[in-house]
Coordinates of C-alpha atoms and ligand atoms in Angstrom, one line a residue:
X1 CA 3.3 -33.3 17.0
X2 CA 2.3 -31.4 13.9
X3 CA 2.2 -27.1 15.0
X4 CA -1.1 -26.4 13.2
X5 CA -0.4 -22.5 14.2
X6 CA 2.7 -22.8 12.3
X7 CA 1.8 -24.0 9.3
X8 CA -1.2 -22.1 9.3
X9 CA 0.3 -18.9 9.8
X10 CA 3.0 -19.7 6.9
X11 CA 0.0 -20.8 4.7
X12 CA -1.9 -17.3 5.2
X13 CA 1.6 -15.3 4.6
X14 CA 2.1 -17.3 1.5
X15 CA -1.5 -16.7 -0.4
X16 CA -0.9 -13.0 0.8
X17 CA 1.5 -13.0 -1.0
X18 CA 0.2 -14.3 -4.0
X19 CA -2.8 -12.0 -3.8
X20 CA -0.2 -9.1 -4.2
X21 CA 0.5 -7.7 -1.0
X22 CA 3.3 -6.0 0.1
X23 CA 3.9 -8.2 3.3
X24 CA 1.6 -9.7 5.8
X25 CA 1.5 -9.3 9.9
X26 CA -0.5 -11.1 12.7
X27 CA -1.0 -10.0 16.1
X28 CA -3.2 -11.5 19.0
X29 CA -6.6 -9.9 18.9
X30 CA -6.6 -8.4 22.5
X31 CA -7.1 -4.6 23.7
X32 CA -4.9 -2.1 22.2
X33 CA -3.6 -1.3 26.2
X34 CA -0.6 0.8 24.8
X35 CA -2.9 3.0 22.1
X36 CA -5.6 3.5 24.8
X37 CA -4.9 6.6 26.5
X38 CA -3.2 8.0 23.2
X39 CA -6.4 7.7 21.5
X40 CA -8.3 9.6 24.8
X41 CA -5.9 12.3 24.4
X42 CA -6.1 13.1 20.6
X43 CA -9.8 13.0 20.8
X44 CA -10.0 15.5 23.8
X45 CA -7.7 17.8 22.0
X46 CA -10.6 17.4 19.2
X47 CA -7.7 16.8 17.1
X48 CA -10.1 14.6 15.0
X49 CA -12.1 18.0 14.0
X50 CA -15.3 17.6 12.3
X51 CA -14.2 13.7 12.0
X52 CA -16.9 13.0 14.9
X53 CA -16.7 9.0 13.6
X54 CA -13.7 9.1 15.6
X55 CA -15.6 9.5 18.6
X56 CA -17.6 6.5 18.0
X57 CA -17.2 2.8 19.4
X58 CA -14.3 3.9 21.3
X59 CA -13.9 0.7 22.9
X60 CA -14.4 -1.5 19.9
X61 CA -11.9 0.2 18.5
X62 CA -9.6 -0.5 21.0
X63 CA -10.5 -4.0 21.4
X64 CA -11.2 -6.4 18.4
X65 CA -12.9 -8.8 20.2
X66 CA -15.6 -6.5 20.7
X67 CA -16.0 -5.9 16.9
X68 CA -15.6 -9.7 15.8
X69 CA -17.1 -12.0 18.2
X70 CA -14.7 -14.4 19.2
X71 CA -11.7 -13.3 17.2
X72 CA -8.3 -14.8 18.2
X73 CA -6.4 -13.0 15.7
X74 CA -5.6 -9.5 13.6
X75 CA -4.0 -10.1 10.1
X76 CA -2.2 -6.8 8.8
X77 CA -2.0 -6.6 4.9
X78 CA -0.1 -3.8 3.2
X79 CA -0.4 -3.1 -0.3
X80 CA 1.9 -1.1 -2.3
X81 CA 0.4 2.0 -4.2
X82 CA 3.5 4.2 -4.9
X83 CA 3.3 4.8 -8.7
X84 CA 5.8 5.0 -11.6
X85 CA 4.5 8.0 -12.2
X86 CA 3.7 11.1 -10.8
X87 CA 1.2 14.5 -12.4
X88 CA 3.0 16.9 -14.4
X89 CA 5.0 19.9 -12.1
X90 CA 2.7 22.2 -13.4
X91 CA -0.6 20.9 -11.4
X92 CA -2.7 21.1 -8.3
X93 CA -1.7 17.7 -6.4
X94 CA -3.9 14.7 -5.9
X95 CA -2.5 12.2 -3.1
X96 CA -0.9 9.4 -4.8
X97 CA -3.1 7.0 -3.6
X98 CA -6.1 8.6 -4.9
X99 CA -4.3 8.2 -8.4
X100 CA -6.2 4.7 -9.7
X101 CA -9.1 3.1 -8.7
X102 CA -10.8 3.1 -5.3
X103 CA -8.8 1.5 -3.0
X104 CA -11.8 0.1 -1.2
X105 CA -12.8 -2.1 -3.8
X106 CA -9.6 -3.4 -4.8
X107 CA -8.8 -4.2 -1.1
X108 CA -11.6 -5.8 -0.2
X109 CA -11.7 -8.0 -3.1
X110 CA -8.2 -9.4 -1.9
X111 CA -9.2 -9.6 1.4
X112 CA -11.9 -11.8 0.3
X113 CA -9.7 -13.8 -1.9
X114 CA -7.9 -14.6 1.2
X115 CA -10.3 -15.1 3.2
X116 CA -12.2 -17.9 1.5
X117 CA -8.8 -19.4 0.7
X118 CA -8.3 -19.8 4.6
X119 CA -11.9 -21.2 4.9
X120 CA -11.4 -23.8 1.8
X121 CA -7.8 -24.6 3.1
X122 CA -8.7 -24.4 7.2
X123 CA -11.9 -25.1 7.5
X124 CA -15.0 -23.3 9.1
X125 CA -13.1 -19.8 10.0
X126 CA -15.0 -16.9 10.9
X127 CA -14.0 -13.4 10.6
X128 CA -14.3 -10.2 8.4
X129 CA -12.3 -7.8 6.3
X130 CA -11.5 -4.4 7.1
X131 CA -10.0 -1.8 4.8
X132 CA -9.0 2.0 6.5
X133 CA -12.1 1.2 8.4
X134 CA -12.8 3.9 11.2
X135 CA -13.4 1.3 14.1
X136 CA -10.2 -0.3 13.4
X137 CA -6.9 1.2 14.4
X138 CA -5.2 -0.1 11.1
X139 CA -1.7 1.4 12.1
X140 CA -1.5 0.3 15.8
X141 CA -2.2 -3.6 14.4
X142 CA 0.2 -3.2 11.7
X143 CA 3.0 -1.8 13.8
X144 CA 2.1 -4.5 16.4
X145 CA 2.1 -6.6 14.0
X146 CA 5.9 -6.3 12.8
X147 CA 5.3 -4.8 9.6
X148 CA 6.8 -1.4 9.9
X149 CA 6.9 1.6 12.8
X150 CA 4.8 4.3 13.4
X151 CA 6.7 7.0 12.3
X152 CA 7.2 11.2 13.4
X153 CA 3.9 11.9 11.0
X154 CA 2.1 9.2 12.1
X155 CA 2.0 6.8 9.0
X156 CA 3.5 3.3 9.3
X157 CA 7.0 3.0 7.6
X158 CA 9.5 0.4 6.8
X159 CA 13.0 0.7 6.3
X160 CA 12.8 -1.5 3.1
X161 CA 10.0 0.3 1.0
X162 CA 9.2 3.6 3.0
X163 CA 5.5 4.4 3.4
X164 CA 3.4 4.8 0.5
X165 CA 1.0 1.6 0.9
X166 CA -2.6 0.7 2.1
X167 CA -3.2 -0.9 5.6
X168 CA -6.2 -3.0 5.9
X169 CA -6.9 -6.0 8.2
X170 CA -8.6 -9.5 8.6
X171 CA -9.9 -10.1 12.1
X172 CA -10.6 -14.1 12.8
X173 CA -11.4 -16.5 14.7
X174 CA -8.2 -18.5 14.3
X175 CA -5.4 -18.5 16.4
X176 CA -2.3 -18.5 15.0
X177 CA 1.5 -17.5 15.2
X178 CA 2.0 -14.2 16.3
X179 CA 4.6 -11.3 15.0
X180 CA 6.5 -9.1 17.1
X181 CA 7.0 -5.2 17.1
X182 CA 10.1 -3.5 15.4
X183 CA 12.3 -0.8 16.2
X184 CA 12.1 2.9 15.4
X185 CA 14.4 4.5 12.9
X186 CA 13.3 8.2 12.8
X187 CA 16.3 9.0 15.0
X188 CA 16.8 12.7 15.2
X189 CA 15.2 13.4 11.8
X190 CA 12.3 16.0 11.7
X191 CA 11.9 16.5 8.4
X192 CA 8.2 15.7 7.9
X193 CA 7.5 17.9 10.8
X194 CA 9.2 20.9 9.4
X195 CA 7.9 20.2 5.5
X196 CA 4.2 19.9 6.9
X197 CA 2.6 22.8 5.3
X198 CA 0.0 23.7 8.1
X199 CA 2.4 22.9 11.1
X200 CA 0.1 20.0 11.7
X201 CA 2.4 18.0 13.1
X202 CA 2.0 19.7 16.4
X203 CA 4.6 17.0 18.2
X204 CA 7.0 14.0 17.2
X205 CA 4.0 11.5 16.7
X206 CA 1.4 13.9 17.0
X207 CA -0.9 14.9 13.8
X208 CA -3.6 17.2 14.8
X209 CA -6.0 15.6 12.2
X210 CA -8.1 19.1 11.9
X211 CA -4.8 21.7 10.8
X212 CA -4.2 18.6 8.1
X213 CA -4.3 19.2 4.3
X214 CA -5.8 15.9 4.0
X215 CA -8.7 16.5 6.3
X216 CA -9.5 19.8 4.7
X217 CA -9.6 18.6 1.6
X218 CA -11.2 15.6 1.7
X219 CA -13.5 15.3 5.5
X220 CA -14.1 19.5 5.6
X221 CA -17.7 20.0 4.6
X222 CA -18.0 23.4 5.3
X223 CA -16.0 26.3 3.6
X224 CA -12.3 26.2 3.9
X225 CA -10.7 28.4 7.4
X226 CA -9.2 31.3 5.3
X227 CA -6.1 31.7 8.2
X228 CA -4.9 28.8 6.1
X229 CA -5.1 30.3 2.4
X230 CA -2.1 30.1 0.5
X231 CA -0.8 27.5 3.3
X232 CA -1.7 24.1 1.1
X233 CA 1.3 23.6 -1.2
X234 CA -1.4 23.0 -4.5
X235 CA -2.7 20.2 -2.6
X236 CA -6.4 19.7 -4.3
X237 CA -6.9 16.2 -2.9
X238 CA -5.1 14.7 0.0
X239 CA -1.2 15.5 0.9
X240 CA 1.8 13.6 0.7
X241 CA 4.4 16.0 1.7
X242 CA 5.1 14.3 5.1
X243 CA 5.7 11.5 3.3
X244 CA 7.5 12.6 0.1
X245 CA 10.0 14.2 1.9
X246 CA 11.1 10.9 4.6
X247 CA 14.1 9.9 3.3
X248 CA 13.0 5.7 3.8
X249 CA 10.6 6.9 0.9
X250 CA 13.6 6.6 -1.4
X251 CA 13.1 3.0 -1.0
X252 CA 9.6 2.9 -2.0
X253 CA 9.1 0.9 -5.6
X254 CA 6.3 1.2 -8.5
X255 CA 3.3 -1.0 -7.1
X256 CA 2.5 -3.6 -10.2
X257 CA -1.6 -3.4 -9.6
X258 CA -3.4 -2.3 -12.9
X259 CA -5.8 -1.1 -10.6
X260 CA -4.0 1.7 -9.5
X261 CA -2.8 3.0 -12.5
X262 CA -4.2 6.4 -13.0
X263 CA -6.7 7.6 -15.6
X264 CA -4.4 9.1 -18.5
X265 CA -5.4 12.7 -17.6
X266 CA -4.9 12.6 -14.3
X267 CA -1.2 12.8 -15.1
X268 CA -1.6 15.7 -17.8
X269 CA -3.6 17.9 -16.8
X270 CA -2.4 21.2 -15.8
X271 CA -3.6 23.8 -13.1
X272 CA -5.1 25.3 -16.2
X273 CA -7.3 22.3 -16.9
X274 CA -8.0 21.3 -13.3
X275 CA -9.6 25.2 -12.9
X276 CA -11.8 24.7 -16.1
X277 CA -12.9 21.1 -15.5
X278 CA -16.4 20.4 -16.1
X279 CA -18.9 17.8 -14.1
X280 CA -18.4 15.5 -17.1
X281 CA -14.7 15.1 -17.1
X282 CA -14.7 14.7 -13.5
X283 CA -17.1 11.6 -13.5
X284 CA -15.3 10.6 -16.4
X285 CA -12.2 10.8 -14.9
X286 CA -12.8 9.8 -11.4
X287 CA -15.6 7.8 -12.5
X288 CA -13.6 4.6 -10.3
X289 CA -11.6 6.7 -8.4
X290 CA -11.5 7.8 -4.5
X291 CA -11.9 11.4 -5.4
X292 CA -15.3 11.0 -5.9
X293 CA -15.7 11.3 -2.2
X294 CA -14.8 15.1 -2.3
X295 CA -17.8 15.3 -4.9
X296 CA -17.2 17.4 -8.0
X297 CA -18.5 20.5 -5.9
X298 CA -15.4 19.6 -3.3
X299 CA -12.9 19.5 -5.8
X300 CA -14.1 22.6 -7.2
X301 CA -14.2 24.6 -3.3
X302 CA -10.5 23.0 -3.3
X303 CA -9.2 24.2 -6.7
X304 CA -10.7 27.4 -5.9
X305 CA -9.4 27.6 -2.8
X306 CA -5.7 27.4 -4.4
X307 CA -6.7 30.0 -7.0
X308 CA -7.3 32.8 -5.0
Ligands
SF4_1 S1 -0.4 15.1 5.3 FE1 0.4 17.2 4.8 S2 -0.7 18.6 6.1 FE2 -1.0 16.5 6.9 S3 0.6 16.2 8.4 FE3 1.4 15.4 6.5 S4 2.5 17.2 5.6 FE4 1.1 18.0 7.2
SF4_2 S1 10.7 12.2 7.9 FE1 12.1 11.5 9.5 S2 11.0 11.8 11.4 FE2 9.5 11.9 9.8 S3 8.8 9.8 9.6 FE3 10.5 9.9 8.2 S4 12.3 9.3 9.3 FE4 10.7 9.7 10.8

């Protein structure tokens, strides 16, 4: 008898990989029984900070059958953003994922590719598409999924191409073959928790989300805690120290989406330029970027933040 699982599974795997991602995952849908009391903890040390979405749908985000009505299965999708490229030495840092064009869009648009692709070649499938989405736990599923380990700082990682990718998800209503978890290489190393900046990897596997660079400079509304001045490293926007300094990131290769390549200056311009940069240069140069979440005014608290 003909394994329709099989075949559909290799079917999805292939067009993902035709869309451009890095690699593709699928796990069962089904309660996340393992991240459950993980998630509990983290959020009663308020280690989500001001991030009070984190609080919300607590049990759809545990369980994606709560989120997606009849879903059978969650599709993990990685996409490569480490750039050929990095800013000149003498800047304040952006995250390199920040570097092109929103993420967001350029996901979702895949996504969708592949998702109509498995309705025209399946038939009626039902599901949506979910990129760094706060009710999904996109690391858990990817992990769970095969792809890669959650590492010491918390990001997924693969011993072939390191960490610096996007996680995003399809959650459907077909079942299909299902991956298995791999094994953790971190060992004894401890590098990314003694390069973090702000000791905010409080743990092996423990990120307390509100001592992170990334959270203060990107989810921090308010004014930045001054027991943390001259703590950031020149990180403007985001942080990638954890990362930059685990040594499976010597594996990672130049991503080869257009998409993400950066706006010319974003690469040039010096700590000089980033101090004097007007409204207009910042919605010219961020004009498609994921910065524009900071705001201009954000950048600017950031930048002068670093100054003083
Ligand atoms: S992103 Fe930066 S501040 Fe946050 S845990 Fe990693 S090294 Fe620390
Ligand atoms: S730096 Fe070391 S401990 Fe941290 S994630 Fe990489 S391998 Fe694991």
């Amino acid at each position: 008898m003909l394994n329709h699982k099989a075949t559909y599974t290799e079917l999805i795997k292939s067009e993902a990989k035709r869309l451009g991602f890095l690699s593709c995952g699928i796990s069962k849908a089904e309660f996340l029984e393992a991240e459950a009391p993980r998630l509990e903890a983290w959020l009663q040390k308020h280690m989500n900070g001001e991030m009070h979405y984190m609080e919300n749908h607590f049990d759809k985000r545990l369980d994606p059958t709560l989120l997606v009505e009849g879903s059978k299965s969650v599709v993990s999708l990685l996409l490569n953003y480490y750039p050929s490229e990095l800013q000149t030495e003498d800047s304040y840092k952006l995250s390199k994922y920040a570097y092109g064009n929103d993420y967001h869009h350029v996901i979702k648009h895949k996504l969708k590719s592949l998702l109509y692709f498995i309705q025209d070649e399946i038939g009626e499938v039902g599901g949506r598409a979910f990129v760094d989405s706060a009710p999904v736990l996109d690391k858990a599923w990817a992990a769970k999924s095969g792809l890669g380990w959650i590492g010491k700082h918390s990001n997924l990682l693969t011993q072939q191409v390191g960490s610096f990718y996007f996680i995003a998800e399809l959650i459907i209503d077909l079942e299909l073959e299902y991956d298995h978890i791999t094994t953790d290489h971190c060992g004894t190393c401890t590098k990314c928790i003694d390069a973090c900046p702000t000791e905010a990897i409080t743990e092996p596997y423990v990120v307390d989300g509100s001592k992170c660079i990334s959270y203060f400079t990107i989810e921090l509304k308010e004014n930045l805690p001054t027991e943390f001045k001259g703590k950031f490293d020149d990180w403007m926007f985001g942080c990638d120290v954890c990362q930059d300094v685990c040594p499976w990131n010597k594996f990672s290769k130049p991503h080869n989406e257009p998409l993400f390549n950066p706006h010319p200056e974003v690469l040039d311009m010096t700590k000089k330029d980033w101090e004097e940069i007007t409204e207009d240069t910042f919605k010219e140069v961020f004009q498609k970027s994921a910065v524009k979440r900071t705001k201009f005014s954000g950048l600017e608290r950031n930048i002068r933040f670093l100054k003083s």
